[in-house]
Coordinates of N, CA and C in Angstrom, one line a residue:
Chain A
D30 N -19.1 -23.2 24.2 CA -18.9 -22.4 23.0 C -18.5 -20.9 23.4
A31 N -17.6 -20.4 22.6 CA -17.2 -19.0 22.8 C -18.4 -18.1 22.4
M32 N -18.7 -17.1 23.3 CA -19.9 -16.3 23.0 C -19.8 -15.0 23.7
V33 N -20.9 -14.2 23.4 CA -21.1 -12.9 24.1 C -22.3 -13.1 25.0
I34 N -22.1 -12.8 26.2 CA -23.2 -13.0 27.2 C -23.6 -11.7 27.8
Q35 N -24.9 -11.5 27.9 CA -25.4 -10.2 28.5 C -26.3 -10.6 29.6
N36 N -26.2 -9.8 30.7 CA -27.0 -10.0 31.9 C -27.4 -8.6 32.4
P37 N -28.6 -8.5 32.9 CA -29.7 -9.5 32.7 C -30.3 -9.5 31.3
R38 N -31.2 -10.4 31.0 CA -31.8 -10.3 29.7 C -33.0 -9.3 29.7
Y39 N -33.6 -9.1 30.9 CA -34.6 -8.1 31.0 C -34.3 -7.3 32.3
Q40 N -34.4 -6.0 32.2 CA -34.2 -5.1 33.3 C -35.3 -4.1 33.4
V41 N -35.8 -4.0 34.6 CA -36.8 -2.9 34.8 C -36.3 -2.0 35.8
T42 N -36.3 -0.7 35.5 CA -35.9 0.3 36.5 C -36.9 1.4 36.6
Q43 N -36.7 2.3 37.6 CA -37.6 3.4 37.7 C -36.9 4.6 37.1
F44 N -37.8 5.5 36.7 CA -37.3 6.8 36.1 C -36.3 7.4 37.1
G45 N -35.1 7.7 36.5 CA -34.1 8.4 37.3 C -33.2 7.5 38.2
K46 N -33.6 6.2 38.3 CA -32.8 5.3 39.1 C -31.6 4.7 38.3
P47 N -30.4 4.9 38.7 CA -29.3 4.4 37.9 C -29.4 2.9 37.7
V48 N -28.9 2.4 36.5 CA -28.9 1.0 36.2 C -27.7 0.7 35.4
T49 N -27.2 -0.6 35.7 CA -26.0 -1.1 35.0 C -26.3 -2.3 34.3
L50 N -25.9 -2.4 33.0 CA -26.1 -3.6 32.2 C -24.7 -4.2 32.0
S51 N -24.7 -5.5 31.9 CA -23.4 -6.2 31.9 C -23.2 -7.0 30.6
C52 N -22.0 -7.1 30.1 CA -21.6 -7.9 29.0 C -20.3 -8.5 29.2
S53 N -20.3 -9.8 28.9 CA -19.0 -10.5 29.0 C -18.8 -11.3 27.7
Q54 N -17.5 -11.6 27.4 CA -17.2 -12.4 26.2 C -16.1 -13.4 26.5
T55 N -16.2 -14.5 25.8 CA -15.2 -15.5 25.9 C -14.4 -15.7 24.6
L56 N -14.6 -14.7 23.7 CA -13.9 -14.7 22.4 C -12.5 -14.1 22.5
N57 N -12.2 -13.4 23.6 CA -10.9 -12.7 23.7 C -10.7 -11.7 22.6
H58 N -11.8 -11.0 22.3 CA -11.7 -10.0 21.3 C -11.3 -8.7 21.9
N59 N -10.6 -7.9 21.0 CA -10.1 -6.6 21.5 C -11.2 -5.5 21.6
V60 N -12.2 -5.6 20.8 CA -13.1 -4.5 20.7 C -14.5 -4.9 21.3
M61 N -15.1 -4.1 22.1 CA -16.4 -4.3 22.6 C -17.3 -3.1 22.3
Y62 N -18.5 -3.3 21.9 CA -19.4 -2.3 21.4 C -20.7 -2.3 22.3
W63 N -21.3 -1.2 22.4 CA -22.7 -1.1 23.0 C -23.6 -0.4 21.9
Y64 N -24.7 -1.0 21.6 CA -25.7 -0.5 20.7 C -27.0 -0.3 21.5
Q65 N -27.7 0.7 21.1 CA -29.1 0.9 21.6 C -30.1 0.6 20.4
Q66 N -31.1 -0.2 20.6 CA -32.0 -0.5 19.5 C -33.4 -0.3 20.1
K67 N -34.1 0.7 19.6 CA -35.4 1.0 19.9 C -36.4 0.3 19.0
S68 N -37.6 0.1 19.4 CA -38.5 -0.7 18.6 C -38.6 -0.3 17.2
S69 N -38.5 -1.2 16.3 CA -38.6 -1.0 14.8 C -37.5 -0.1 14.3
Q70 N -36.4 0.1 15.0 CA -35.4 0.9 14.5 C -34.1 0.2 14.4
A71 N -33.1 0.8 13.7 CA -31.8 0.1 13.5 C -31.0 0.2 14.8
P72 N -30.2 -0.8 15.1 CA -29.3 -0.7 16.2 C -28.4 0.6 16.0
K73 N -28.2 1.3 17.1 CA -27.4 2.6 17.0 C -26.3 2.5 17.9
L74 N -25.1 2.7 17.4 CA -23.9 2.6 18.2 C -23.8 3.7 19.2
L75 N -23.6 3.3 20.5 CA -23.4 4.3 21.6 C -21.9 4.6 21.8
F76 N -21.1 3.6 21.9 CA -19.7 3.7 22.1 C -19.0 2.4 22.0
H77 N -17.7 2.4 21.9 CA -17.0 1.1 21.9 C -15.6 1.3 22.6
Y78 N -15.1 0.2 23.0 CA -13.8 0.1 23.6 C -12.9 -0.6 22.6
Y79 N -11.8 0.0 22.2 CA -10.7 -0.8 21.5 C -9.7 -1.1 22.6
D80 N -9.6 -2.3 23.1 CA -8.8 -2.6 24.3 C -9.3 -1.7 25.4
K81 N -8.4 -0.8 25.9 CA -8.8 0.1 27.0 C -9.2 1.5 26.5
D82 N -9.1 1.7 25.2 CA -9.4 3.0 24.7 C -10.9 3.1 24.4
F83 N -11.4 4.2 25.0 CA -12.9 4.4 24.9 C -13.2 5.4 23.8
N84 N -14.2 5.0 23.0 CA -14.6 5.9 21.9 C -16.1 6.1 22.0
N85 N -16.4 7.4 22.2 CA -17.8 7.7 22.4 C -18.4 8.3 21.1
E86 N -19.6 7.9 20.7 CA -20.2 8.5 19.5 C -20.6 9.9 19.9
A87 N -20.5 10.8 18.9 CA -20.8 12.2 19.1 C -22.2 12.5 19.7
D88 N -23.1 11.7 19.3 CA -24.5 12.0 19.7 C -25.0 11.1 20.8
T89 N -24.1 10.4 21.5 CA -24.5 9.6 22.7 C -24.7 10.5 23.9
P90 N -25.8 10.5 24.5 CA -26.1 11.4 25.6 C -25.1 11.1 26.8
D91 N -24.8 12.2 27.5 CA -23.9 12.1 28.7 C -24.4 11.1 29.8
N92 N -25.7 10.9 29.7 CA -26.4 10.0 30.7 C -25.8 8.6 30.6
F93 N -25.2 8.3 29.5 CA -24.7 6.9 29.2 C -23.2 6.9 29.4
Q94 N -22.7 5.9 30.2 CA -21.3 5.8 30.5 C -21.0 4.3 30.3
S95 N -19.7 4.0 30.2 CA -19.3 2.7 30.0 C -18.0 2.4 30.8
R96 N -17.8 1.2 31.2 CA -16.6 0.8 31.9 C -16.1 -0.6 31.3
R97 N -14.8 -0.7 31.2 CA -14.3 -2.0 30.7 C -13.1 -2.4 31.7
P98 N -13.4 -3.0 32.7 CA -12.4 -3.3 33.7 C -11.3 -4.3 33.2
N99 N -11.7 -5.2 32.3 CA -10.7 -6.1 31.7 C -11.2 -6.5 30.3
T100 N -10.5 -7.4 29.7 CA -10.8 -7.8 28.3 C -12.2 -8.4 28.2
S101 N -12.5 -9.2 29.2 CA -13.8 -10.0 29.1 C -15.0 -9.2 29.4
F102 N -15.0 -8.2 30.2 CA -16.2 -7.6 30.7 C -16.3 -6.1 30.2
C103 N -17.6 -5.7 30.0 CA -17.9 -4.3 29.7 C -19.2 -4.0 30.2
F104 N -19.4 -2.8 30.8 CA -20.6 -2.4 31.5 C -21.1 -1.2 30.8
L105 N -22.5 -1.1 30.8 CA -23.1 0.1 30.4 C -23.9 0.7 31.6
D106 N -23.5 1.9 31.9 CA -24.2 2.6 33.1 C -25.1 3.7 32.5
I107 N -26.3 3.6 33.0 CA -27.3 4.7 32.6 C -27.5 5.5 33.9
R108 N -27.0 6.7 34.0 CA -27.0 7.4 35.3 C -28.4 7.8 35.8
S109 N -29.2 8.2 34.9 CA -30.6 8.7 35.3 C -31.5 8.4 34.1
P110 N -32.0 7.1 34.1 CA -32.8 6.7 33.0 C -34.1 7.5 32.8
G111 N -34.3 7.9 31.6 CA -35.6 8.5 31.3 C -36.5 7.5 30.5
L112 N -37.7 7.9 30.3 CA -38.6 7.0 29.6 C -38.1 6.7 28.1
G113 N -37.4 7.7 27.6 CA -36.9 7.5 26.2 C -35.7 6.6 26.1
D114 N -35.2 6.1 27.3 CA -34.1 5.2 27.2 C -34.5 3.8 27.2
A115 N -35.8 3.5 27.3 CA -36.3 2.2 27.2 C -36.0 1.6 25.8
A116 N -35.3 0.5 25.8 CA -34.8 0.0 24.5 C -34.2 -1.4 24.7
M117 N -33.8 -2.0 23.7 CA -32.9 -3.2 23.7 C -31.5 -2.7 23.6
Y118 N -30.6 -3.2 24.5 CA -29.2 -2.8 24.5 C -28.4 -4.0 24.1
L119 N -27.7 -3.8 23.0 CA -26.9 -4.9 22.4 C -25.4 -4.7 22.7
C120 N -24.8 -5.8 23.1 CA -23.3 -5.8 23.2 C -22.8 -6.6 22.1
A121 N -21.7 -6.1 21.5 CA -21.0 -6.9 20.4 C -19.5 -6.8 20.6
T122 N -18.8 -7.8 20.0 CA -17.4 -7.8 20.0 C -16.8 -8.0 18.6
S123 N -15.6 -7.6 18.4 CA -14.9 -7.9 17.2 C -13.4 -8.1 17.5
R124 N -12.8 -8.9 16.7 CA -11.4 -9.2 17.0 C -10.5 -7.9 16.9
D125 N -10.8 -7.2 15.8 CA -9.9 -6.0 15.5 C -10.7 -4.9 14.9
G126 N -11.0 -3.8 15.6 CA -11.8 -2.7 15.0 C -11.1 -2.0 13.9
L127 N -9.8 -2.2 13.7 CA -9.1 -1.4 12.7 C -9.1 -2.1 11.3
A128 N -9.3 -3.4 11.3 CA -9.3 -4.1 10.1 C -10.6 -4.0 9.4
I129 N -10.6 -4.0 8.0 CA -11.8 -3.9 7.3 C -12.6 -5.2 7.4
Y130 N -11.9 -6.3 7.6 CA -12.5 -7.6 7.8 C -12.9 -7.8 9.2
N131 N -14.0 -7.1 9.5 CA -14.3 -6.9 10.9 C -15.7 -7.4 11.2
E132 N -15.9 -8.7 11.4 CA -17.2 -9.2 11.8 C -17.5 -8.9 13.2
Q133 N -18.6 -8.5 13.5 CA -19.1 -8.3 14.9 C -19.9 -9.4 15.4
F134 N -19.7 -9.8 16.6 CA -20.5 -10.9 17.2 C -21.3 -10.3 18.3
F135 N -22.6 -10.6 18.3 CA -23.6 -10.0 19.1 C -24.0 -10.9 20.3
G136 N -24.3 -10.2 21.4 CA -25.0 -10.9 22.5 C -26.5 -10.9 22.3
P137 N -27.2 -11.5 23.2 CA -28.7 -11.6 23.0 C -29.4 -10.3 23.3
G138 N -28.7 -9.4 24.0 CA -29.4 -8.1 24.3 C -30.0 -8.1 25.7
T139 N -30.1 -6.9 26.3 CA -30.9 -6.7 27.5 C -32.0 -5.7 27.2
R140 N -33.2 -6.1 27.5 CA -34.4 -5.2 27.2 C -34.6 -4.4 28.5
L141 N -34.5 -3.1 28.3 CA -34.6 -2.2 29.5 C -36.0 -1.6 29.4
T142 N -36.7 -1.7 30.5 CA -38.0 -1.0 30.7 C -37.8 0.1 31.8
V143 N -38.3 1.3 31.5 CA -38.2 2.4 32.5 C -39.7 2.7 32.9
L144 N -39.9 2.6 34.2 CA -41.3 2.9 34.7 C -41.4 4.3 35.2
Chain B
A18 N -22.0 11.2 6.2 CA -22.0 9.9 6.9 C -22.9 9.0 6.0
Q19 N -22.5 7.7 6.1 CA -23.2 6.7 5.4 C -24.6 6.5 6.0
S20 N -25.5 6.0 5.2 CA -26.8 5.6 5.7 C -27.2 4.3 4.9
V21 N -28.1 3.6 5.5 CA -28.6 2.3 4.9 C -30.1 2.3 4.9
S22 N -30.7 2.0 3.8 CA -32.2 2.0 3.6 C -32.6 0.6 3.3
Q23 N -33.6 0.1 4.1 CA -34.2 -1.2 3.8 C -35.7 -0.8 3.4
H24 N -36.1 -1.2 2.2 CA -37.3 -0.7 1.7 C -38.6 -1.3 2.3
N25 N -38.5 -2.5 2.7 CA -39.6 -3.2 3.3 C -39.5 -3.4 4.8
H26 N -40.4 -2.9 5.5 CA -40.4 -3.1 7.0 C -40.9 -4.5 7.4
H27 N -42.0 -4.9 6.6 CA -42.6 -6.2 6.9 C -42.9 -6.9 5.6
V28 N -42.5 -8.2 5.6 CA -42.7 -9.1 4.4 C -43.4 -10.3 4.9
I29 N -44.5 -10.7 4.3 CA -45.1 -12.0 4.6 C -45.1 -12.9 3.4
L30 N -44.6 -14.1 3.5 CA -44.6 -15.0 2.4 C -45.1 -16.4 2.9
S31 N -45.5 -17.2 1.9 CA -45.8 -18.6 2.1 C -44.5 -19.4 1.9
E32 N -44.4 -20.5 2.6 CA -43.3 -21.4 2.4 C -43.1 -21.7 0.9
A33 N -41.9 -21.9 0.5 CA -41.5 -22.2 -0.9 C -41.5 -20.9 -1.8
A34 N -42.0 -19.8 -1.3 CA -41.9 -18.6 -2.1 C -40.5 -18.1 -2.2
S35 N -40.2 -17.3 -3.2 CA -38.9 -16.7 -3.3 C -38.9 -15.4 -2.5
L36 N -37.7 -15.1 -2.1 CA -37.5 -13.9 -1.2 C -36.5 -12.9 -1.8
E37 N -36.8 -11.7 -1.8 CA -35.8 -10.6 -2.1 C -36.0 -9.5 -1.2
L38 N -35.1 -9.1 -0.4 CA -35.1 -8.0 0.5 C -34.2 -6.9 0.0
G39 N -34.7 -5.7 -0.1 CA -33.9 -4.6 -0.7 C -33.0 -3.9 0.4
C40 N -31.9 -3.5 -0.1 CA -31.0 -2.7 0.8 C -30.2 -1.8 -0.1
N41 N -30.2 -0.5 0.2 CA -29.4 0.5 -0.5 C -28.6 1.3 0.5
Y42 N -27.4 1.7 0.1 CA -26.5 2.4 1.0 C -26.2 3.7 0.3
S43 N -25.6 4.7 1.0 CA -25.5 6.0 0.5 C -24.0 6.3 0.0
Y44 N -23.1 5.5 0.5 CA -21.7 5.9 0.2 C -21.2 5.5 -1.1
G45 N -20.4 6.3 -1.8 CA -20.0 6.0 -3.2 C -18.6 5.4 -3.3
G46 N -17.9 5.3 -2.2 CA -16.6 4.7 -2.3 C -16.6 3.2 -2.0
T47 N -15.4 2.7 -1.6 CA -15.3 1.3 -1.2 C -16.1 1.0 0.0
V48 N -16.9 -0.1 -0.1 CA -17.8 -0.4 1.0 C -17.7 -1.9 1.3
N49 N -17.9 -2.1 2.6 CA -18.0 -3.5 3.1 C -19.4 -3.7 3.6
L50 N -20.1 -4.7 3.1 CA -21.6 -4.8 3.4 C -21.9 -6.1 4.1
F51 N -22.9 -6.1 4.9 CA -23.3 -7.3 5.7 C -24.8 -7.4 5.7
W52 N -25.2 -8.7 5.9 CA -26.6 -8.9 6.2 C -26.5 -9.8 7.5
Y53 N -27.3 -9.3 8.5 CA -27.4 -10.0 9.8 C -28.9 -10.4 9.9
V54 N -29.1 -11.5 10.7 CA -30.4 -12.0 10.9 C -30.6 -12.2 12.4
Q55 N -31.8 -11.9 12.8 CA -32.2 -12.1 14.3 C -33.4 -12.9 14.3
Y56 N -33.3 -14.2 14.7 CA -34.4 -15.1 14.9 C -35.1 -14.7 16.2
P57 N -36.4 -15.0 16.3 CA -37.1 -14.6 17.5 C -36.4 -15.1 18.8
G58 N -36.2 -14.1 19.7 CA -35.6 -14.5 21.0 C -34.1 -14.7 20.9
Q59 N -33.5 -14.6 19.8 CA -32.1 -14.9 19.7 C -31.3 -13.6 19.3
H60 N -29.9 -13.8 19.3 CA -29.1 -12.6 19.1 C -28.9 -12.4 17.6
L61 N -28.4 -11.2 17.2 CA -28.0 -11.0 15.8 C -26.9 -11.9 15.4
Q62 N -27.0 -12.5 14.2 CA -25.9 -13.3 13.7 C -25.7 -13.0 12.3
L63 N -24.5 -13.2 11.8 CA -24.1 -12.9 10.5 C -24.6 -13.9 9.5
L64 N -25.3 -13.4 8.4 CA -25.8 -14.2 7.3 C -24.7 -14.3 6.2
L65 N -24.2 -13.2 5.9 CA -23.2 -13.1 4.8 C -22.6 -11.7 4.8
K66 N -21.4 -11.6 4.1 CA -20.7 -10.4 4.0 C -20.1 -10.2 2.7
Y67 N -19.9 -9.0 2.2 CA -19.2 -8.7 1.0 C -18.0 -7.7 1.3
F68 N -16.8 -8.0 0.9 CA -15.7 -7.1 1.0 C -15.2 -6.7 -0.4
S69 N -15.0 -7.7 -1.2 CA -14.5 -7.5 -2.6 C -14.7 -8.7 -3.4
G70 N -14.3 -8.6 -4.7 CA -14.4 -9.8 -5.5 C -15.8 -10.1 -6.1
D71 N -16.1 -11.3 -6.2 CA -17.4 -11.7 -6.8 C -18.6 -11.0 -6.1
P72 N -19.3 -10.2 -6.9 CA -20.4 -9.5 -6.3 C -21.6 -10.3 -5.8
L73 N -21.6 -11.6 -6.2 CA -22.7 -12.5 -5.7 C -22.1 -13.3 -4.6
V74 N -22.6 -13.0 -3.4 CA -22.1 -13.6 -2.2 C -23.1 -14.6 -1.7
K75 N -22.5 -15.8 -1.3 CA -23.4 -16.8 -0.7 C -23.1 -16.9 0.8
G76 N -24.3 -17.0 1.5 CA -24.2 -17.1 3.0 C -24.7 -18.4 3.5
I77 N -25.0 -18.4 4.8 CA -25.6 -19.6 5.4 C -27.0 -19.8 5.0
K78 N -27.5 -21.0 5.2 CA -28.9 -21.4 5.1 C -29.5 -21.0 3.7
G79 N -28.7 -21.0 2.7 CA -29.2 -20.9 1.3 C -29.4 -19.4 0.9
F80 N -29.0 -18.5 1.7 CA -29.2 -17.1 1.4 C -28.0 -16.6 0.5
E81 N -28.3 -15.7 -0.3 CA -27.3 -15.0 -1.1 C -27.6 -13.5 -1.3
A82 N -26.6 -12.7 -1.6 CA -26.8 -11.3 -1.8 C -26.0 -10.9 -3.0
E83 N -26.5 -9.9 -3.7 CA -25.8 -9.4 -4.9 C -25.4 -7.9 -4.7
F84 N -24.2 -7.6 -4.8 CA -23.7 -6.2 -4.7 C -23.7 -5.6 -6.1
I85 N -24.5 -4.6 -6.3 CA -24.6 -3.9 -7.5 C -24.1 -2.4 -7.3
K86 N -22.8 -2.2 -7.6 CA -22.2 -0.9 -7.3 C -23.0 0.3 -7.9
S87 N -23.4 0.1 -9.2 CA -24.0 1.2 -9.9 C -25.4 1.6 -9.3
K88 N -26.0 0.7 -8.6 CA -27.3 0.9 -7.9 C -27.1 1.1 -6.4
F89 N -25.9 1.1 -5.9 CA -25.7 1.2 -4.5 C -26.6 0.2 -3.7
S90 N -26.7 -1.0 -4.2 CA -27.6 -1.9 -3.6 C -26.9 -3.2 -3.2
F91 N -27.5 -3.9 -2.2 CA -27.0 -5.2 -1.7 C -28.2 -6.0 -1.3
N92 N -28.9 -6.4 -2.2 CA -30.2 -7.1 -1.9 C -30.0 -8.6 -1.5
L93 N -30.8 -9.0 -0.6 CA -30.7 -10.4 -0.1 C -31.7 -11.2 -0.8
R94 N -31.3 -12.5 -1.1 CA -32.3 -13.3 -1.8 C -32.2 -14.8 -1.3
K95 N -33.3 -15.4 -1.4 CA -33.4 -16.9 -1.2 C -34.5 -17.4 -2.1
P96 N -34.1 -18.5 -2.9 CA -35.1 -19.0 -3.9 C -36.3 -19.6 -3.3
S97 N -36.2 -20.2 -2.1 CA -37.4 -20.9 -1.5 C -37.3 -20.8 0.0
V98 N -38.2 -20.0 0.6 CA -38.1 -19.8 2.0 C -38.8 -20.9 2.8
Q99 N -38.4 -21.0 4.0 CA -39.0 -22.0 4.9 C -39.6 -21.3 6.1
W100 N -40.5 -21.9 6.8 CA -41.0 -21.3 8.0 C -39.9 -20.9 9.0
S101 N -38.8 -21.7 9.1 CA -37.8 -21.3 10.0 C -37.0 -20.1 9.6
D102 N -37.3 -19.5 8.5 CA -36.6 -18.2 8.1 C -37.3 -17.0 8.7
T103 N -38.4 -17.3 9.4 CA -39.1 -16.2 10.0 C -38.1 -15.5 11.0
A104 N -37.9 -14.2 10.8 CA -36.9 -13.5 11.6 C -36.9 -12.0 11.1
E105 N -36.0 -11.3 11.8 CA -35.8 -9.9 11.3 C -34.4 -9.9 10.7
Y106 N -34.3 -9.2 9.5 CA -33.1 -9.1 8.7 C -32.6 -7.7 8.7
F107 N -31.3 -7.5 9.0 CA -30.7 -6.2 9.0 C -29.6 -6.2 8.0
C108 N -29.6 -5.1 7.1 CA -28.5 -4.8 6.3 C -27.6 -3.8 7.0
A109 N -26.3 -3.9 6.8 CA -25.4 -3.0 7.4 C -24.2 -2.7 6.5
V110 N -23.6 -1.5 6.6 CA -22.5 -1.1 5.9 C -21.4 -0.7 6.9
M111 N -20.1 -1.1 6.5 CA -19.0 -0.7 7.4 C -18.5 0.7 7.0
Q112 N -18.5 1.5 8.0 CA -18.0 2.9 7.7 C -16.6 3.1 8.4
G113 N -15.7 3.6 7.7 CA -14.4 3.8 8.3 C -13.9 5.2 8.3
G114 N -12.6 5.4 8.5 CA -12.0 6.7 8.5 C -12.2 7.5 9.7
F115 N -12.5 6.9 10.8 CA -12.7 7.6 12.1 C -11.3 7.8 12.7
S116 N -11.2 8.7 13.6 CA -10.0 9.0 14.3 C -9.6 7.7 15.1
G117 N -8.3 7.4 15.0 CA -7.9 6.1 15.6 C -8.0 5.0 14.6
G118 N -8.6 5.2 13.5 CA -8.7 4.3 12.4 C -9.7 3.2 12.5
Y119 N -10.6 3.3 13.5 CA -11.6 2.2 13.7 C -12.7 2.3 12.7
N120 N -13.4 1.2 12.5 CA -14.6 1.1 11.7 C -15.8 0.9 12.5
K121 N -17.0 1.3 11.9 CA -18.2 1.0 12.6 C -19.3 0.6 11.7
L122 N -20.2 -0.2 12.2 CA -21.3 -0.7 11.4 C -22.5 0.3 11.4
I123 N -23.0 0.6 10.3 CA -24.2 1.4 10.2 C -25.3 0.4 9.7
F124 N -26.4 0.3 10.5 CA -27.4 -0.6 10.2 C -28.6 0.1 9.5
G125 N -29.3 -0.7 8.7 CA -30.7 -0.3 8.3 C -31.7 -0.6 9.4
A126 N -32.9 -0.2 9.2 CA -33.9 -0.3 10.2 C -34.5 -1.8 10.3
G127 N -34.1 -2.6 9.4 CA -34.5 -4.0 9.5 C -35.8 -4.3 8.7
T128 N -35.9 -5.6 8.3 CA -37.1 -6.1 7.7 C -37.6 -7.3 8.4
R129 N -38.8 -7.3 8.9 CA -39.4 -8.4 9.6 C -40.1 -9.4 8.5
L130 N -39.6 -10.6 8.5 CA -40.1 -11.6 7.6 C -40.9 -12.6 8.3
A131 N -42.1 -12.8 7.9 CA -43.0 -13.9 8.5 C -43.3 -14.9 7.3
V132 N -42.9 -16.1 7.6 CA -43.2 -17.2 6.6 C -44.3 -18.1 7.1
H133 N -45.3 -18.2 6.4 CA -46.5 -19.1 6.8 C -46.4 -20.4 6.2
P134 N -46.7 -21.5 7.0 CA -46.6 -22.8 6.4 C -47.6 -23.0 5.3

């Protein structure tokens, strides 16, 4: 089945130690999104790629970076994780970010713990 | 900027009870509205969506939602819940008009529903 895959499902890192989360998709969608979801809060968009064009949300900390080497893969890099970065990180895709008929398909998420 | 409010953070029901989860959004113009569900240990998946037309939208698993423009609301309903409906439910609104023309989803904080047998 076509899907959005995130690895790993659980990631533990140390304070200040760089960490990379991975997302891949078999839907061949143009747009890939990264959301941060803290406990009991709404998913919050960090950034997205429309094809190779990167769009950063204004309030996304510089500590968060992203790479999209090809259509299928997108990575979230946290350069120096702090305790406040512990959260669930959700990857999503959509066929066309410009159209209003824009359903997003989500991966299962990676739960990040910072020690 | 648009915002989404979900009034109930936790709802507990018995099986066969009726469900209504509230959702209000802030934007007064044309809106596209969604309800997503997240079952325990699973990913967010779309329950239903509203773009235009009939304000009563039917989704999967017997869920429906009604768009009431005058109340800025998009409440989710189900006449008779089952234990398997235990999940977290997120309302979301599509916000557009960004540079480059892209749209983004603004989510509510979610409602945790627990259904007891």
